[in-house]
Amino acid sequence: MDELERTFIRNLGMMSYAVSDITKQLNEITDNSSKEEVNDNFKLLANKIEEIEKKIYNMKNAMEAVIKQNQKEINKLRLDFENDKRNRENALRRMH
């Protein structure tokens, strides 16, 4: 597993924990708070959720970039393999 994959998995874990924490806070807020406190706390939680959304979006873009790069490398290796194979076949034909 490379560093990007480890970072991706670690960030997903952190976001999962953050969502759990938000859910817990929402339950506590609605149970024990005045209307004004609920509004203030919901605004704070909305900001946390927005941060999580941005992190997910950035991770998605990073993973897409890695996939695209890997696909380019795979295509290059495939072409190199085909060229090597063709060169070997041509060399064998010249030998016979």
N, CA, C and O of each residue as an XYZ file, in Angstrom:
384
protein
N       0.852     -1.179      0.000
C       0.000      0.000      0.000
C       0.896      1.241      0.000
O       1.801      1.358      0.826
N       0.643      2.149     -0.915
C       1.495      3.334     -0.984
C       1.002      4.424     -0.033
O      -0.038      4.287      0.612
N       1.768      5.499      0.038
C       1.489      6.572      0.999
C       0.125      7.217      0.744
O      -0.600      7.523      1.691
N      -0.227      7.422     -0.519
C      -1.514      8.034     -0.830
C      -2.669      7.167     -0.329
O      -3.634      7.675      0.241
N      -2.562      5.858     -0.547
C      -3.619      4.962     -0.081
C      -3.729      4.995      1.441
O      -4.831      5.027      1.988
N      -2.571      4.986      2.130
C      -2.602      5.047      3.599
C      -3.231      6.352      4.072
O      -4.024      6.357      5.014
N      -2.878      7.457      3.418
C      -3.446      8.760      3.782
C      -4.944      8.767      3.527
O      -5.714      9.264      4.348
N      -5.358      8.219      2.398
C      -6.774      8.156      2.048
C      -7.552      7.381      3.110
O      -8.592      7.837      3.584
N      -7.043      6.213      3.478
C      -7.722      5.381      4.473
C      -7.746      6.076      5.833
O      -8.764      6.060      6.525
N      -6.620      6.687      6.213
C      -6.555      7.398      7.497
C      -7.566      8.551      7.514
O      -8.261      8.755      8.508
N      -7.643      9.303      6.406
C      -8.588     10.417      6.344
C     -10.034      9.951      6.378
O     -10.880     10.589      7.005
N     -10.320      8.847      5.711
C     -11.681      8.311      5.773
C     -12.039      7.926      7.207
O     -13.160      8.164      7.655
N     -11.093      7.337      7.919
C     -11.327      6.987      9.320
C     -11.588      8.220     10.161
O     -12.489      8.233     11.000
N     -10.786      9.265      9.930
C     -10.968     10.506     10.685
C     -12.325     11.131     10.367
O     -12.995     11.649     11.260
N     -12.727     11.084      9.108
C     -14.020     11.653      8.741
C     -15.166     10.841      9.325
O     -16.180     11.397      9.747
N     -15.000      9.530      9.347
C     -16.018      8.678      9.952
C     -16.186      9.024     11.432
O     -17.304      9.127     11.938
N     -15.058      9.201     12.111
C     -15.095      9.591     13.518
C     -15.762     10.950     13.669
O     -16.569     11.146     14.578
N     -15.432     11.896     12.782
C     -16.004     13.244     12.845
C     -17.518     13.206     12.652
O     -18.251     13.907     13.350
N     -17.984     12.397     11.716
C     -19.424     12.285     11.487
C     -20.098     11.688     12.719
O     -21.175     12.136     13.110
N     -19.477     10.683     13.334
C     -20.015     10.111     14.572
C     -20.097     11.166     15.657
O     -21.094     11.267     16.373
N     -19.030     11.954     15.769
C     -18.988     13.012     16.778
C     -20.089     14.041     16.521
O     -20.740     14.505     17.457
N     -20.296     14.390     15.264
C     -21.346     15.348     14.913
C     -22.720     14.799     15.298
O     -23.550     15.514     15.859
N     -22.945     13.536     14.994
C     -24.228     12.907     15.345
C     -24.447     12.944     16.852
O     -25.536     13.272     17.325
N     -23.408     12.605     17.594
C     -23.489     12.636     19.058
C     -23.816     14.043     19.550
O     -24.671     14.229     20.415
N     -23.117     15.035     18.980
C     -23.359     16.425     19.379
C     -24.773     16.873     19.034
O     -25.409     17.582     19.814
N     -25.260     16.468     17.881
C     -26.633     16.831     17.506
C     -27.632     16.291     18.525
O     -28.563     16.989     18.928
N     -27.430     15.057     18.930
C     -28.330     14.468     19.927
C     -28.266     15.226     21.247
O     -29.293     15.492     21.870
N     -27.032     15.577     21.672
C     -26.890     16.314     22.928
C     -27.503     17.704     22.830
O     -28.140     18.173     23.773
N     -27.315     18.360     21.699
C     -27.823     19.720     21.506
C     -29.347     19.742     21.592
O     -29.931     20.563     22.298
N     -29.961     18.849     20.880
C     -31.423     18.869     20.839
C     -32.031     18.449     22.164
O     -33.175     18.802     22.451
N     -31.295     17.703     22.978
C     -31.819     17.255     24.267
C     -31.688     18.308     25.368
O     -32.569     18.424     26.220
N     -30.588     19.079     25.358
C     -30.254     19.876     26.542
C     -30.096     21.377     26.304
O     -29.501     22.046     27.149
N     -30.583     21.932     25.227
C     -30.234     23.315     24.910
C     -31.462     24.172     24.640
O     -32.540     23.684     24.302
N     -31.241     25.495     24.810
C     -32.276     26.458     24.433
C     -32.279     26.589     22.911
O     -31.372     26.101     22.237
N     -33.294     27.244     22.384
C     -33.401     27.410     20.931
C     -32.194     28.172     20.373
O     -31.663     27.813     19.322
N     -31.766     29.217     21.073
C     -30.620     30.004     20.607
C     -29.338     29.161     20.608
O     -28.549     29.223     19.665
N     -29.139     28.384     21.659
C     -27.960     27.514     21.715
C     -27.999     26.473     20.605
O     -26.972     26.153     20.006
N     -29.178     25.951     20.337
C     -29.321     24.961     19.264
C     -28.920     25.584     17.930
O     -28.185     24.970     17.156
N     -29.397     26.797     17.655
C     -29.061     27.469     16.398
C     -27.555     27.685     16.277
O     -26.969     27.409     15.230
N     -26.927     28.180     17.347
C     -25.476     28.420     17.321
C     -24.710     27.123     17.099
O     -23.771     27.067     16.305
N     -25.124     26.088     17.809
C     -24.435     24.808     17.694
C     -24.640     24.174     16.315
O     -23.732     23.542     15.776
N     -25.830     24.347     15.752
C     -26.053     23.825     14.400
C     -25.156     24.527     13.386
O     -24.670     23.900     12.445
N     -24.939     25.826     13.577
C     -24.038     26.552     12.673
C     -22.620     26.002     12.776
O     -21.946     25.829     11.761
N     -22.163     25.725     14.000
C     -20.823     25.151     14.178
C     -20.728     23.776     13.519
O     -19.743     23.458     12.852
N     -21.758     22.977     13.716
C     -21.763     21.638     13.119
C     -21.831     21.703     11.594
O     -21.200     20.900     10.906
N     -22.589     22.649     11.077
C     -22.660     22.812      9.617
C     -21.274     23.142      9.070
O     -20.898     22.658      8.003
N     -20.511     23.962      9.794
C     -19.147     24.283      9.354
C     -18.256     23.042      9.373
O     -17.445     22.844      8.468
N     -18.406     22.207     10.403
C     -17.625     20.967     10.470
C     -17.975     20.049      9.299
O     -17.096     19.448      8.680
N     -19.251     19.954      9.011
C     -19.688     19.098      7.898
C     -19.124     19.628      6.579
O     -18.700     18.850      5.724
N     -19.121     20.942      6.418
C     -18.577     21.540      5.195
C     -17.090     21.221      5.055
O     -16.617     20.948      3.952
N     -16.352     21.255      6.164
C     -14.929     20.895      6.125
C     -14.752     19.442      5.692
O     -13.863     19.127      4.902
N     -15.596     18.569      6.210
C     -15.522     17.146      5.842
C     -15.816     16.977      4.358
O     -15.137     16.215      3.670
N     -16.825     17.686      3.865
C     -17.162     17.608      2.434
C     -15.977     18.035      1.577
O     -15.685     17.404      0.561
N     -15.293     19.104      1.982
C     -14.132     19.578      1.221
C     -13.021     18.535      1.220
O     -12.378     18.308      0.195
N     -12.794     17.897      2.374
C     -11.753     16.872      2.450
C     -12.101     15.683      1.553
O     -11.237     15.144      0.864
N     -13.360     15.285      1.569
C     -13.788     14.168      0.718
C     -13.596     14.532     -0.746
O     -13.108     13.715     -1.526
N     -13.971     15.741     -1.128
C     -13.824     16.194     -2.506
C     -12.353     16.200     -2.916
O     -12.005     15.747     -4.007
N     -11.495     16.714     -2.040
C     -10.061     16.747     -2.343
C      -9.484     15.340     -2.464
O      -8.664     15.078     -3.344
N      -9.910     14.433     -1.582
C      -9.425     13.056     -1.663
C      -9.905     12.388     -2.950
O      -9.159     11.647     -3.590
N     -11.146     12.654     -3.320
C     -11.675     12.092     -4.569
C     -10.831     12.564     -5.752
O     -10.455     11.771     -6.615
N     -10.539     13.861     -5.780
C      -9.724     14.394     -6.871
C      -8.320     13.802     -6.866
O      -7.767     13.497     -7.923
N      -7.744     13.639     -5.675
C      -6.402     13.058     -5.582
C      -6.414     11.610     -6.075
O      -5.513     11.196     -6.805
N      -7.420     10.850     -5.684
C      -7.496      9.455     -6.128
C      -7.720      9.375     -7.637
O      -7.153      8.505     -8.299
N      -8.537     10.270     -8.185
C      -8.752     10.285     -9.636
C      -7.446     10.597    -10.362
O      -7.156     10.007    -11.403
N      -6.662     11.518     -9.816
C      -5.375     11.862    -10.433
C      -4.435     10.662    -10.405
O      -3.731     10.394    -11.379
N      -4.427      9.946     -9.290
C      -3.571      8.758     -9.179
C      -4.019      7.689    -10.168
O      -3.191      7.067    -10.834
N      -5.310      7.481    -10.263
C      -5.839      6.482    -11.205
C      -5.461      6.855    -12.636
O      -5.041      6.002    -13.418
N      -5.614      8.137    -12.971
C      -5.272      8.600    -14.321
C      -3.785      8.382    -14.599
O      -3.409      7.918    -15.675
N      -2.942      8.722    -13.620
C      -1.495      8.537    -13.783
C      -1.152      7.054    -13.932
O      -0.338      6.680    -14.776
N      -1.775      6.221    -13.111
C      -1.533      4.782    -13.198
C      -1.955      4.238    -14.560
O      -1.279      3.381    -15.130
N      -3.077      4.743    -15.077
C      -3.539      4.288    -16.389
C      -2.548      4.681    -17.474
O      -2.293      3.903    -18.393
N      -1.983      5.892    -17.375
C      -0.964      6.314    -18.341
C       0.247      5.387    -18.275
O       0.783      4.979    -19.305
N       0.674      5.060    -17.055
C       1.836      4.178    -16.895
C       1.549      2.793    -17.435
O       2.408      2.183    -18.071
N       0.349      2.289    -17.190
C      -0.040      0.974    -17.709
C      -0.022      0.986    -19.234
O       0.490      0.058    -19.860
N      -0.582      2.036    -19.829
C      -0.601      2.134    -21.294
C       0.817      2.198    -21.861
O       1.107      1.578    -22.885
N       1.701      2.950    -21.193
C       3.091      3.042    -21.652
C       3.768      1.678    -21.560
O       4.469      1.268    -22.486
N       3.562      0.976    -20.449
C       4.152     -0.353    -20.300
C       3.620     -1.312    -21.355
O       4.366     -2.136    -21.884
N       2.336     -1.207    -21.661
C       1.734     -2.067    -22.677
C       2.374     -1.799    -24.034
O       2.708     -2.733    -24.764
N       2.545     -0.518    -24.369
C       3.190     -0.165    -25.638
C       4.639     -0.646    -25.678
O       5.092     -1.189    -26.686
N       5.362     -0.444    -24.576
C       6.746     -0.911    -24.506
C       6.813     -2.421    -24.705
O       7.685     -2.921    -25.416
N       5.892     -3.142    -24.076
C       5.858     -4.596    -24.203
C       5.596     -5.000    -25.652
O       6.276     -5.873    -26.191
N       4.618     -4.366    -26.275
C       4.292     -4.680    -27.668
C       5.474     -4.376    -28.589
O       5.762     -5.151    -29.501
N       6.156     -3.260    -28.357
C       7.335     -2.923    -29.175
C       8.450     -3.942    -28.967
O       9.082     -4.376    -29.931
N       8.693     -4.321    -27.731
C       9.727     -5.332    -27.449
C       9.383     -6.656    -28.118
O      10.248     -7.310    -28.700
N       8.129     -7.041    -28.031
C       7.682     -8.290    -28.642
C       7.884     -8.248    -30.161
O       8.382     -9.203    -30.758
N       7.492     -7.129    -30.774
C       7.655     -6.972    -32.223
C       9.138     -6.999    -32.605
O       9.511     -7.618    -33.602
N       9.977     -6.335    -31.822
C      11.417     -6.325    -32.104
C      12.018     -7.722    -31.987
O      12.862     -8.106    -32.797
N      11.582     -8.491    -30.974
C      12.084     -9.867    -30.827
C      11.653    -10.729    -32.006
O      12.441    -11.514    -32.533
N      10.394    -10.577    -32.417
C       9.889    -11.354    -33.550
C      10.658    -11.005    -34.824
O      11.020    -11.891    -35.597
N      10.899     -9.737    -35.034
C      11.653     -9.308    -36.223
C      13.088     -9.845    -36.167
O      13.628    -10.277    -37.186
N      13.695     -9.820    -35.001
C      15.064    -10.324    -34.866
C      15.100    -11.822    -35.136
O      16.025    -12.307    -35.788
N      14.107    -12.565    -34.647
C      14.052    -14.011    -34.914
C      13.876    -14.289    -36.400
O      14.488    -15.215    -36.933
N      13.051    -13.502    -37.073
C      12.837    -13.689    -38.510
C      14.127    -13.440    -39.289
O      14.442    -14.156    -40.239
N      14.866    -12.412    -38.870
C      16.125    -12.105    -39.563
C      17.151    -13.225    -39.352
O      17.988    -13.479    -40.218
N      17.078    -13.881    -38.214
C      18.039    -14.944    -37.926
C      17.763    -16.184    -38.776
O      18.689    -16.941    -39.066
N      16.530    -16.405    -39.174
C      16.173    -17.619    -39.917
C      16.246    -17.416    -41.354
O      15.976    -18.339    -42.122
